[in-house]
Coordinates of C-alpha atoms and ligand atoms in Angstrom, one line a residue:
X1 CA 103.9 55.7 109.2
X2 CA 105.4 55.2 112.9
X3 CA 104.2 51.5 114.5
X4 CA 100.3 52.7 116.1
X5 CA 99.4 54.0 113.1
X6 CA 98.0 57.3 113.8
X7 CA 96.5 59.2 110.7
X8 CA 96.9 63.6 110.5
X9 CA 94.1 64.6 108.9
X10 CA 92.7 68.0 108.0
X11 CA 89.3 69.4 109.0
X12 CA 87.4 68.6 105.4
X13 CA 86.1 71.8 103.5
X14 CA 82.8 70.3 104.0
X15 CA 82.8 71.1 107.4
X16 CA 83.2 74.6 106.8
X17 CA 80.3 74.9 104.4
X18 CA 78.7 74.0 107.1
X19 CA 79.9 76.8 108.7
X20 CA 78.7 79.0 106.3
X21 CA 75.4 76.9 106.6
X22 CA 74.9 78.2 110.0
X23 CA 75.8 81.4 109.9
X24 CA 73.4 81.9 106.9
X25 CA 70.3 79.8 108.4
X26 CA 71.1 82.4 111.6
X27 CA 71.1 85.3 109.9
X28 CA 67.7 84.7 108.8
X29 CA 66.3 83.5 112.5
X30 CA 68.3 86.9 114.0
X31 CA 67.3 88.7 111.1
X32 CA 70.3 90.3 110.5
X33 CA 71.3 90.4 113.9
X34 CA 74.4 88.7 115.0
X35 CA 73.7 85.1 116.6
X36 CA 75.3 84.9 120.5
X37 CA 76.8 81.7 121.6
X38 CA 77.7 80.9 125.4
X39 CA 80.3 78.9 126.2
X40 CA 81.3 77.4 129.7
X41 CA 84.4 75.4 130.2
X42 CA 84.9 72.6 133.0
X43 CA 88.4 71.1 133.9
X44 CA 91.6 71.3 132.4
X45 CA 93.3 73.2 129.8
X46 CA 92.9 70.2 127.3
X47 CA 89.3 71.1 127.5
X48 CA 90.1 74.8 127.2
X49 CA 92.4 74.2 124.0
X50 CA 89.3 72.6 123.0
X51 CA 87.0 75.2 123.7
X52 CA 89.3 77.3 121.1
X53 CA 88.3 75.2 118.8
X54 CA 84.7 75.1 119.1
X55 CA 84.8 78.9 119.9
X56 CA 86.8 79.4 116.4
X57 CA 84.4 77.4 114.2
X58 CA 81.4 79.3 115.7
X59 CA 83.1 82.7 115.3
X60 CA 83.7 81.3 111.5
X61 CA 79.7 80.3 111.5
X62 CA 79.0 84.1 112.5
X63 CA 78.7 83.8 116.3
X64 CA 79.7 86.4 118.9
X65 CA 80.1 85.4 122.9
X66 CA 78.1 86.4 125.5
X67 CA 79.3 86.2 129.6
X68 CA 75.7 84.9 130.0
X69 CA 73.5 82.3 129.0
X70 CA 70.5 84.4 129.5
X71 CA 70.6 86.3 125.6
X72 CA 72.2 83.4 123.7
X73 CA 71.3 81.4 120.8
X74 CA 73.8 78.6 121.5
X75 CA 74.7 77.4 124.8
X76 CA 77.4 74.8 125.5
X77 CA 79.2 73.1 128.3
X78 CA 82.0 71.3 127.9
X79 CA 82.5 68.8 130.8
X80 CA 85.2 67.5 132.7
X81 CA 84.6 63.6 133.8
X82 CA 88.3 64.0 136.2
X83 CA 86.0 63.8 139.7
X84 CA 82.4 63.1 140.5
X85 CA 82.2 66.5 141.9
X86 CA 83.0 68.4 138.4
X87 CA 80.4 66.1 137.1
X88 CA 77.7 66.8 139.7
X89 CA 78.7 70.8 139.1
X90 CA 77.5 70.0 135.2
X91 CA 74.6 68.3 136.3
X92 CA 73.4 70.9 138.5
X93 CA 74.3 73.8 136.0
X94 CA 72.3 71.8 133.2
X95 CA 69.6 71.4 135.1
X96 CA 69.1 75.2 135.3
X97 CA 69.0 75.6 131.8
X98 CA 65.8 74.4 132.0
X99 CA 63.8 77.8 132.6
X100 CA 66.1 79.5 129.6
X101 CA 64.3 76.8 127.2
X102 CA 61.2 77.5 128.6
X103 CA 61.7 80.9 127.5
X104 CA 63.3 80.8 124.9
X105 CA 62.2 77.2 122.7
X106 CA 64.5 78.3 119.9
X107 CA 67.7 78.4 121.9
X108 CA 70.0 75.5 121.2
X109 CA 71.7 73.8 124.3
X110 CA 74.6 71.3 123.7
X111 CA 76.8 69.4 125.8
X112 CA 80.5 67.7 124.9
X113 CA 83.9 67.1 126.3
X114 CA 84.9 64.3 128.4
X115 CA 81.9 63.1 129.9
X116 CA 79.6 62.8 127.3
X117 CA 82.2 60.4 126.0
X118 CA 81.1 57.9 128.9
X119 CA 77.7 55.9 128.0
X120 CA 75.9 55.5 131.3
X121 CA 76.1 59.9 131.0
X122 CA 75.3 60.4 127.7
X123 CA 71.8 58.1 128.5
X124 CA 71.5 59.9 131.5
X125 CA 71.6 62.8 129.7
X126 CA 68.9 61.6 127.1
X127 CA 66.9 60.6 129.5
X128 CA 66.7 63.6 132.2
X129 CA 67.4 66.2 130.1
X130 CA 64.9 66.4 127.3
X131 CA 65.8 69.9 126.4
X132 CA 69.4 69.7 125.5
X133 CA 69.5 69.1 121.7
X134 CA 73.2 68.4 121.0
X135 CA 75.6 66.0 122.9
X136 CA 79.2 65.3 121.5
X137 CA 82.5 63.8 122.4
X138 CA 86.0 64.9 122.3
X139 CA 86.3 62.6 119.6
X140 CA 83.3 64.6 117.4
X141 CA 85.3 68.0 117.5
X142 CA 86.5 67.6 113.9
X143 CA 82.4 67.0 112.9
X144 CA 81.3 70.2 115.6
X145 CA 80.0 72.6 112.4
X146 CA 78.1 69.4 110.8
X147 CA 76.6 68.1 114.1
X148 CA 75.4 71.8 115.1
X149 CA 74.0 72.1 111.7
X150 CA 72.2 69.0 111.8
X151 CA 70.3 69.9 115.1
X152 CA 69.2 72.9 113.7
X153 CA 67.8 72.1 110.8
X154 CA 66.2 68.7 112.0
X155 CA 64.9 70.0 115.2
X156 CA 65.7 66.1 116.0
X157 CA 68.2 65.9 119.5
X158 CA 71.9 64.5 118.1
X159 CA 74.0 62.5 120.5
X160 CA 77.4 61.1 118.9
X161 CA 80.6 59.6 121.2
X162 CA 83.3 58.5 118.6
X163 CA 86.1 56.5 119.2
X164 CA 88.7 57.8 116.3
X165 CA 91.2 56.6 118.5
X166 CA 93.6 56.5 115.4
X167 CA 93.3 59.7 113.8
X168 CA 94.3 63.3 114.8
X169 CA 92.8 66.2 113.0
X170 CA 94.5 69.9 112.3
X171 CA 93.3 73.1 110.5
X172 CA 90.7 74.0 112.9
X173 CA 89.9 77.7 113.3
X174 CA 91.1 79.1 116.6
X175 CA 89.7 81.8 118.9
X176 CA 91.9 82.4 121.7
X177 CA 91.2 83.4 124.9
X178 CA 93.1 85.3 126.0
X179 CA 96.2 88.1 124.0
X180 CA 99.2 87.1 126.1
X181 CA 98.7 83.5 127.5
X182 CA 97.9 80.8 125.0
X183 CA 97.8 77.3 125.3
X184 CA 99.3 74.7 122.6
X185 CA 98.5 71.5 122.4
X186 CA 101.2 69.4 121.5
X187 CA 99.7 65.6 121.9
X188 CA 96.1 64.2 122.7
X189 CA 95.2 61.2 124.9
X190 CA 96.8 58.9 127.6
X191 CA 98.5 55.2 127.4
X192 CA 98.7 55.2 131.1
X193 CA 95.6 54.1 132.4
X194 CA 96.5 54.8 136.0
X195 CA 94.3 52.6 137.8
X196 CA 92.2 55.9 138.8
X197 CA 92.1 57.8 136.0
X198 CA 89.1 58.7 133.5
X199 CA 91.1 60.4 131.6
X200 CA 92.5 57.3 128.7
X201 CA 88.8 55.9 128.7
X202 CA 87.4 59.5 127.7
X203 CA 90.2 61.2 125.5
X204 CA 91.3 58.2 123.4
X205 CA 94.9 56.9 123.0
X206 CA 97.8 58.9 122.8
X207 CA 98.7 61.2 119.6
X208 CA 101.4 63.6 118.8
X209 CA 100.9 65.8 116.6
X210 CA 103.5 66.6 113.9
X211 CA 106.5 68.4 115.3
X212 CA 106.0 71.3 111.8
X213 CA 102.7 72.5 112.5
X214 CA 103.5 72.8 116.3
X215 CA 106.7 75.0 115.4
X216 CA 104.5 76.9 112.8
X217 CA 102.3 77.6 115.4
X218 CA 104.1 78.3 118.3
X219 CA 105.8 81.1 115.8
X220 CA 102.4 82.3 115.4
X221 CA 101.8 82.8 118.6
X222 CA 105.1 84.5 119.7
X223 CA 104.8 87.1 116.3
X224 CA 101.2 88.0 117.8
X225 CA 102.7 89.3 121.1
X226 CA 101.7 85.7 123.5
X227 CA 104.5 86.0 126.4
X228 CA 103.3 83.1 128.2
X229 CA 103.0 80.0 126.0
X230 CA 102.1 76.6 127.7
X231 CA 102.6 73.3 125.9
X232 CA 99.8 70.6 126.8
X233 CA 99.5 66.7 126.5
X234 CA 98.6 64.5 129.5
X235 CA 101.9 63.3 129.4
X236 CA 104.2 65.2 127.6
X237 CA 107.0 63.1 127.9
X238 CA 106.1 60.6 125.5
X239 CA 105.7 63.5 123.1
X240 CA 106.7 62.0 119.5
X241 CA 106.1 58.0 120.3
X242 CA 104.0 57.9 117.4
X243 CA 105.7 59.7 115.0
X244 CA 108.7 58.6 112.6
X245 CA 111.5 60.5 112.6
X246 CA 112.1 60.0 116.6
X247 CA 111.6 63.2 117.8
X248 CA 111.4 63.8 121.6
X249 CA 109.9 66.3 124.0
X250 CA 113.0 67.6 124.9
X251 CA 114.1 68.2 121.1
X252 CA 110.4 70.0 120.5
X253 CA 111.4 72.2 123.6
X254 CA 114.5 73.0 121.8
X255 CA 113.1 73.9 118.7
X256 CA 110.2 76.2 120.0
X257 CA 112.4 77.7 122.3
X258 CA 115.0 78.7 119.6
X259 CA 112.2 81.2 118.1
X260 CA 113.6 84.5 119.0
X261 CA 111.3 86.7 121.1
X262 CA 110.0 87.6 124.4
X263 CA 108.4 84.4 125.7
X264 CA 107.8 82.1 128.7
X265 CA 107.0 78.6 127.5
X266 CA 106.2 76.6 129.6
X267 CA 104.5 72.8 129.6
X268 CA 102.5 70.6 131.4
X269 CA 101.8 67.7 132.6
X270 CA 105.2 65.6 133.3
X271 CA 104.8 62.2 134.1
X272 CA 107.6 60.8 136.7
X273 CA 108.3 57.9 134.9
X274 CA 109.3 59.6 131.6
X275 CA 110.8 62.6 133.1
X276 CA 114.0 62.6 131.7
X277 CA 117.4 64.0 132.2
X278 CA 117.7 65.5 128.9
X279 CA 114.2 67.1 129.6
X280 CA 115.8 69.0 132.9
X281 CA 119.1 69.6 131.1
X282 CA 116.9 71.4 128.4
X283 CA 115.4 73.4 130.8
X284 CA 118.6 74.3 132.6
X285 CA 119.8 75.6 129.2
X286 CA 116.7 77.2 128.0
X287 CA 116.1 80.8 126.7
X288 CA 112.8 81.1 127.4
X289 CA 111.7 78.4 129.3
X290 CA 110.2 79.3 132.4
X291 CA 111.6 77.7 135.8
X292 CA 108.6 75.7 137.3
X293 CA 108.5 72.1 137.0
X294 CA 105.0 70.5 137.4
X295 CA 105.4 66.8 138.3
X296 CA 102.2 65.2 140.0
X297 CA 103.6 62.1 141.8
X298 CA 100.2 61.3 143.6
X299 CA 101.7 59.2 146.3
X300 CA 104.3 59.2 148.6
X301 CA 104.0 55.2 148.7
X302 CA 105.5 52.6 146.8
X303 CA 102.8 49.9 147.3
X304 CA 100.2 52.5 146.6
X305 CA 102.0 54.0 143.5
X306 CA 102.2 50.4 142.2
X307 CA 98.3 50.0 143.2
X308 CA 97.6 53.3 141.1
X309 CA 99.7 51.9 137.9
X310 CA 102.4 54.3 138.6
X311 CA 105.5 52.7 136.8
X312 CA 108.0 55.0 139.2
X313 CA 108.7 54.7 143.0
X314 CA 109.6 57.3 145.6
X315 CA 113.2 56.5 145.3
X316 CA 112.9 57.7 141.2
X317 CA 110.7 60.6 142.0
X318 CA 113.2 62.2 144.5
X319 CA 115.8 61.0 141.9
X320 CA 114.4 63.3 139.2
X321 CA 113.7 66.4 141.6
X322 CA 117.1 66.6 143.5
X323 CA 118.5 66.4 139.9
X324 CA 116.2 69.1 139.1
X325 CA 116.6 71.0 141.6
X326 CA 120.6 71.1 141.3
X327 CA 120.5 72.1 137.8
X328 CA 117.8 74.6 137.7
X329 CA 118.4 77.6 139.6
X330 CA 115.7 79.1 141.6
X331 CA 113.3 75.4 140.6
X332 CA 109.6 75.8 141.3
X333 CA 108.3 72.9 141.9
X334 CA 104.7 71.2 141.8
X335 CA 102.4 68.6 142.0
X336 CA 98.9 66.2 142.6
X337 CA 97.9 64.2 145.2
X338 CA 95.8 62.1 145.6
X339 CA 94.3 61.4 149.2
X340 CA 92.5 58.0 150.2
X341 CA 92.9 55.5 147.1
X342 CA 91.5 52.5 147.9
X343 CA 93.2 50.2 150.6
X344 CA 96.0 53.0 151.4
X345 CA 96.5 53.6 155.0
X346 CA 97.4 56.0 157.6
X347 CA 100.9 55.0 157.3
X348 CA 101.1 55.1 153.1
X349 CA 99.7 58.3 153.8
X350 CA 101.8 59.9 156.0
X351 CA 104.8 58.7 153.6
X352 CA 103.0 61.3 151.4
X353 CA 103.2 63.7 154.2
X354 CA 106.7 63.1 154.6
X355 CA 107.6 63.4 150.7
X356 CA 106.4 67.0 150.4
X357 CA 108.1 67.9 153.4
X358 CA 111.3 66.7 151.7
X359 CA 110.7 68.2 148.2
X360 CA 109.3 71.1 149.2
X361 CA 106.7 71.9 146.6
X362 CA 105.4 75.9 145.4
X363 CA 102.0 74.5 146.0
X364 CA 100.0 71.6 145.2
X365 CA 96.6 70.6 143.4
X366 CA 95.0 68.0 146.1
X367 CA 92.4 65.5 145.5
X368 CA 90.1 63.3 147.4
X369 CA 90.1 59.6 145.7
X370 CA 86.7 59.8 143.6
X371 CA 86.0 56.4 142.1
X372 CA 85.3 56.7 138.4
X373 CA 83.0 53.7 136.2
X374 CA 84.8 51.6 134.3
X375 CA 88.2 52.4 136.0
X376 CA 90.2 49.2 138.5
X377 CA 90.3 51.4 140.9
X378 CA 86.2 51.4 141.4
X379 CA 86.1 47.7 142.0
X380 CA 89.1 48.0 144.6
X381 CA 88.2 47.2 148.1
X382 CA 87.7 51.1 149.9
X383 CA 87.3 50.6 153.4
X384 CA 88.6 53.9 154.8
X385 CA 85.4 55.9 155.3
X386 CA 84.8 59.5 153.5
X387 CA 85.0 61.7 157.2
X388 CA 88.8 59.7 157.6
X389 CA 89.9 60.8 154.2
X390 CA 88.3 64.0 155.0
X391 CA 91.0 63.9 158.2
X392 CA 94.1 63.1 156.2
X393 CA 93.0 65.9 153.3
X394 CA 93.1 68.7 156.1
X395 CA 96.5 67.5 157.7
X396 CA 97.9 67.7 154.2
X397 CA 96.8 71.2 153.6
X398 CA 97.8 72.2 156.7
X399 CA 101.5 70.8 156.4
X400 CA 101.4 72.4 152.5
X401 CA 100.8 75.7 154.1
X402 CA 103.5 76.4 156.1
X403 CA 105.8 74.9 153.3
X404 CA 104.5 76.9 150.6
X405 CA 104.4 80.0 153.2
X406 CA 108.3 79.5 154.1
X407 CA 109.1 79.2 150.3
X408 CA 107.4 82.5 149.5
X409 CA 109.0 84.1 152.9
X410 CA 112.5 83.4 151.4
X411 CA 111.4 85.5 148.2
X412 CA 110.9 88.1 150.3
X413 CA 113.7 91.0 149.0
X414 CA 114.7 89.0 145.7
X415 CA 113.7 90.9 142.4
X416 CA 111.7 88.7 140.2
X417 CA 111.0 89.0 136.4
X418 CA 107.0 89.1 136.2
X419 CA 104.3 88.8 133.7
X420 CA 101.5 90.9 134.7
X421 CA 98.4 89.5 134.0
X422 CA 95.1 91.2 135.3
X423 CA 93.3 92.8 138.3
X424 CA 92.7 91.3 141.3
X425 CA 89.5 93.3 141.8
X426 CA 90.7 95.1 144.6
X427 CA 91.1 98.5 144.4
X428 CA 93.8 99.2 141.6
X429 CA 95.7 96.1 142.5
X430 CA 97.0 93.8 139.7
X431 CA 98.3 90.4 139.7
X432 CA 101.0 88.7 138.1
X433 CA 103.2 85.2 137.8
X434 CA 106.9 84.6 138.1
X435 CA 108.8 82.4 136.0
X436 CA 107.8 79.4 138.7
X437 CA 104.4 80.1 138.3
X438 CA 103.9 82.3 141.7
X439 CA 101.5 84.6 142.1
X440 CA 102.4 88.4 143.2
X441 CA 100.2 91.3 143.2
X442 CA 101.0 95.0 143.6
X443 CA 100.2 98.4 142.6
X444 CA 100.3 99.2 139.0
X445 CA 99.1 101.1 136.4
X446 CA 97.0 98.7 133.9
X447 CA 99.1 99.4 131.0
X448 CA 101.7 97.1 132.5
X449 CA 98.7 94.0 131.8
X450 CA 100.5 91.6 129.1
X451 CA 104.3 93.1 129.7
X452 CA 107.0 91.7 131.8
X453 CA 107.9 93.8 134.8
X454 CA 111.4 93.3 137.4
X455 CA 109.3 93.5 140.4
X456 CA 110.9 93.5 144.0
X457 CA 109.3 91.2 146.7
X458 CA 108.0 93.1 149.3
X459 CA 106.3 90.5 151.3
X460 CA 104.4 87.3 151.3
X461 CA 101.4 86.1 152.5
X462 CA 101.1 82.4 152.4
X463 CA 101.7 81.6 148.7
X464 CA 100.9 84.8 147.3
X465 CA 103.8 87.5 147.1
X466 CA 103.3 91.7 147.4
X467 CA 105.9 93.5 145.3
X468 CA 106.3 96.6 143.8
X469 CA 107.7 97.9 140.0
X470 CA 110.6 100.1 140.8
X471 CA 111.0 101.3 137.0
X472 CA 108.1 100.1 134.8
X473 CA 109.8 98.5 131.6
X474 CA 108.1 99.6 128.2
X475 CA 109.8 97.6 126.1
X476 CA 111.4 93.7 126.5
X477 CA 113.0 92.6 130.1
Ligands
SAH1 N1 97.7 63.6 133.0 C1 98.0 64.3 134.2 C2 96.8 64.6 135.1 C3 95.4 64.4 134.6 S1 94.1 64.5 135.7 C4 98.9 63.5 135.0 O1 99.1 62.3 134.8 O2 99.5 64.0 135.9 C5 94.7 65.7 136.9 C6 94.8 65.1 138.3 O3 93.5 64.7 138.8 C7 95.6 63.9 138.4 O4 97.0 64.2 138.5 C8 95.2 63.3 139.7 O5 95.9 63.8 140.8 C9 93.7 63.7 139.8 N2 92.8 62.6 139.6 C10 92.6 61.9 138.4 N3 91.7 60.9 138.6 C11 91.2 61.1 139.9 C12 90.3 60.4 140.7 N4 89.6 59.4 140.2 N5 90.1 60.8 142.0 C13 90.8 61.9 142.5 N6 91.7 62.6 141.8 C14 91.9 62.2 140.5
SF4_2 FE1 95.2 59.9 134.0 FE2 97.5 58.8 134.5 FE3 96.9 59.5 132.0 FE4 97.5 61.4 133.8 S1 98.9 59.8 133.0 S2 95.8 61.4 132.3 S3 96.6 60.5 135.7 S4 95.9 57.9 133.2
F3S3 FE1 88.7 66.6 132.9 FE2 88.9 65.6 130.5 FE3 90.7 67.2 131.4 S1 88.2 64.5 132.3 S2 90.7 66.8 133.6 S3 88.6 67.8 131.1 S4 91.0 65.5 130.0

């Protein structure tokens, strides 16, 4: 075993008699009728991946999903603890479970994820919420089937928050979302503990998981017809610290991208400070590995960076991107901000402003500093007040705009390669992604959902594109 001792360890055939537990002790409350679960998901793909999970062992304990709480037996949220805003949107949403209860006393309603792994929440929870019966962790997924089980039959409320920081479980059932974009995750938990971040303090430390089963299931994928496959870990960079052998993210991107087939992969997130050469000299060389780079650098400040536990500088960040940029033809490039951290100023901010404007980013995910319990960053002197940040937010958007507008502009009569992937709901329009992760909509017929198309840019609007198919491809591009 590789130096922090992390365990694999299977989901135990206990927990799917439990499973089967369910599914029968349902049966006889539905009377024969199939038991409906509801299942909302908050924040980021992690959680999603997750969700798969939790949606798979249901499906194996007899469930079908509903769009709507209303008709369910089972409802559960999954929460995202990122920003106090995604946890006031759970609060509010719980709270209007209230009347379903009312109606319905034998419904079950459960919360997990991310914030229920934080104590002050989880007696919040307890407290306010009388009728939610089940509150779990992410470090309870591997117990989900026995947890669930045990609230049924007890009629007594559950509330668990693990901490199985060293061990890293496989075999669960699956229940994708979607037929044609899949997520994989590749590693759980942070080391970072950027002074802001939640994240480490919720999800546990970092764990890889073994290099075979990802492979097996990537292949899995690929055979069932997913073209767009995205790899997940906080930090993917420090894929394979933990396991012997020394494999790195850059080696696993070889290996899955070796499998023969029609594929994007694609990953996410990068962290600056382990972005590597080799990784972008992968890419560069990759079959299938699509041209968008996301790389959050969060400031545009040194002192700040340092404040926020960083471990890069601007200098490095621009290193790694002009690098990028010069070996990856036709690079889209993105990232997070964050605006107002505690103590930064008008001038650490506007070195933010001045780094997009030299990278010149596809778009960006931007945040207003939200302080978060427990983390160094909520005991950090914040005098800039909330309608200033507010100030600084809008000038960045507006900046972003015309740089993500020009970018698309310059697309404008280019043919890209294009994974269509749904309606927009307007009339018969569609919408699809390039390779870089931009969005283009045009006029198609809806047998072209899930294929690749070569569409030609016709115009852009902001960050969205309009093309058109010239020849719709029925078979590989
Ligand atoms: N592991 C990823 C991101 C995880 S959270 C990474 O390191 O890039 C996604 C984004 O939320 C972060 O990149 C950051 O920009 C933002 N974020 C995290 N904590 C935050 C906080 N307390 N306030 C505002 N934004 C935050
Ligand atoms: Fe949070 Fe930093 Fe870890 Fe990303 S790398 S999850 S921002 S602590
Ligand atoms: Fe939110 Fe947890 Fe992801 S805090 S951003 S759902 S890891």
């Amino acid at each position: 075993m590789a130096d922090s001792e992390i365990s694999i360890n299977s989901l135990s055939g206990k927990q799917f008699e439990y499973m089967q537990l369910i599914a029968e002790i349902m049966e006889i409350r539905k009377r024969g009728e199939k038991p409906v679960a509801f299942i909302r998901t908050y924040g980021c793909q992690q959680n999603v991946a997750d969700s798969e999970k939790i949606k798979g062992m249901l499906a194996q304990s007899g469930f079908e999903f509903s769009d709507s709480p209303e008709n369910a037996d089972f409802i559960l949220f999954n929460t995202c603890a990122v920003r106090e805003h995604a946890e006031d949107r759970v609060f509010g949403n719980v709270g209007a479970l209230k009347n379903i209860k009312r109606k319905h006393p034998q419904i079950l309603i459960a919360l997990c994820g991310c914030m229920m792994e934080q104590e002050h929440i989880a007696n919040k929870i307890y407290k306010s919420f009388p009728f939610v019966g089940l509150v779990f962790g992410t470090h309870s997924l591997h117990h989900f089937p026995e947890l669930m089980y045990n609230s049924l039959v007890n009629g007594k409320r559950v509330f668990e928050r693990g901490n199985d920081d060293n061990k890293l479980y496989e075999g669960f059932p699956i229940r994708r979302d979607g037929s044609f974009k899949g997520w994989l995750p590749i590693m759980y938990g942070c080391n970072n503990f950027c002074t802001y971040c939640i994240v480490p303090y919720v999800r546990g430390r970092e764990r890889s998981r073994d290099k075979q089963i990802i492979l097996e299931e990537a292949a899995a994928m690929i055979n069932n017809g997913y073209k767009d496959i995205t790899l997940l870990g906080q930090n993917v960079n420090s894929y394979g610290k933990n396991l012997e052998g020394g494999v790195n993210f850059a080696q696993l991107l070889r290996e899955i991208d070796s499998i023969d087939g029609d594929y994007w992969l694609r990953f996410m997130t990068s962290h600056p400070k382990d972005c590597s050469k080799e990784l972008i000299d992968t890419m560069a060389k990759g079959t299938h590995i699509s041209r968008h780079l996301h790389l959050p650098f969060q400031s545009g400040s040194d002192r700040v960076l340092k404040e926020m536990n960083r471990h890069y500088d601007r200098k490095r960040y621009l290193e790694i991107v002009n690098y990028a940029k010069e070996k990856i033809d036709g690079l889209s490039l993105t990232s997070d901000i964050i605006v107002g951290f505690p103590g930064e100023t008008y001038d650490d901010f506007k070195q933010t402003l001045s780094l997009i404007k030299e990278v010149g980013f596809t778009s960006l995910f931007t945040f207003i500093y939200s302080p978060r319990v427990g983390t160094p960053a909520a005991e950090m002197d914040d005098p800039v007040p909330a309608s200033e940040k507010s100030k600084w937010f809008q000038e960045l958007l507006q900046v972003q705009e015309e740089i993500a507008a020009k970018r698309c502009a310059d697309m404008v009569g280019s043919t890209q390669k294009v994974l269509i992937e749904g309606k927009t709901g307007k009339n018969n329009e569609l919408s699809g992604r390039t390779s870089g992760n931009i969005v283009v909509e045009l006029d198609a017929p809806e047998s072209t959902i899930g294929t690749f198309q070569n569409v030609t840019i016709t115009k852009a609007r902001n960050w969205i594109l309009k093309g058109k198919i010239e020849n719709i491809n029925n078979g590989g591009i």
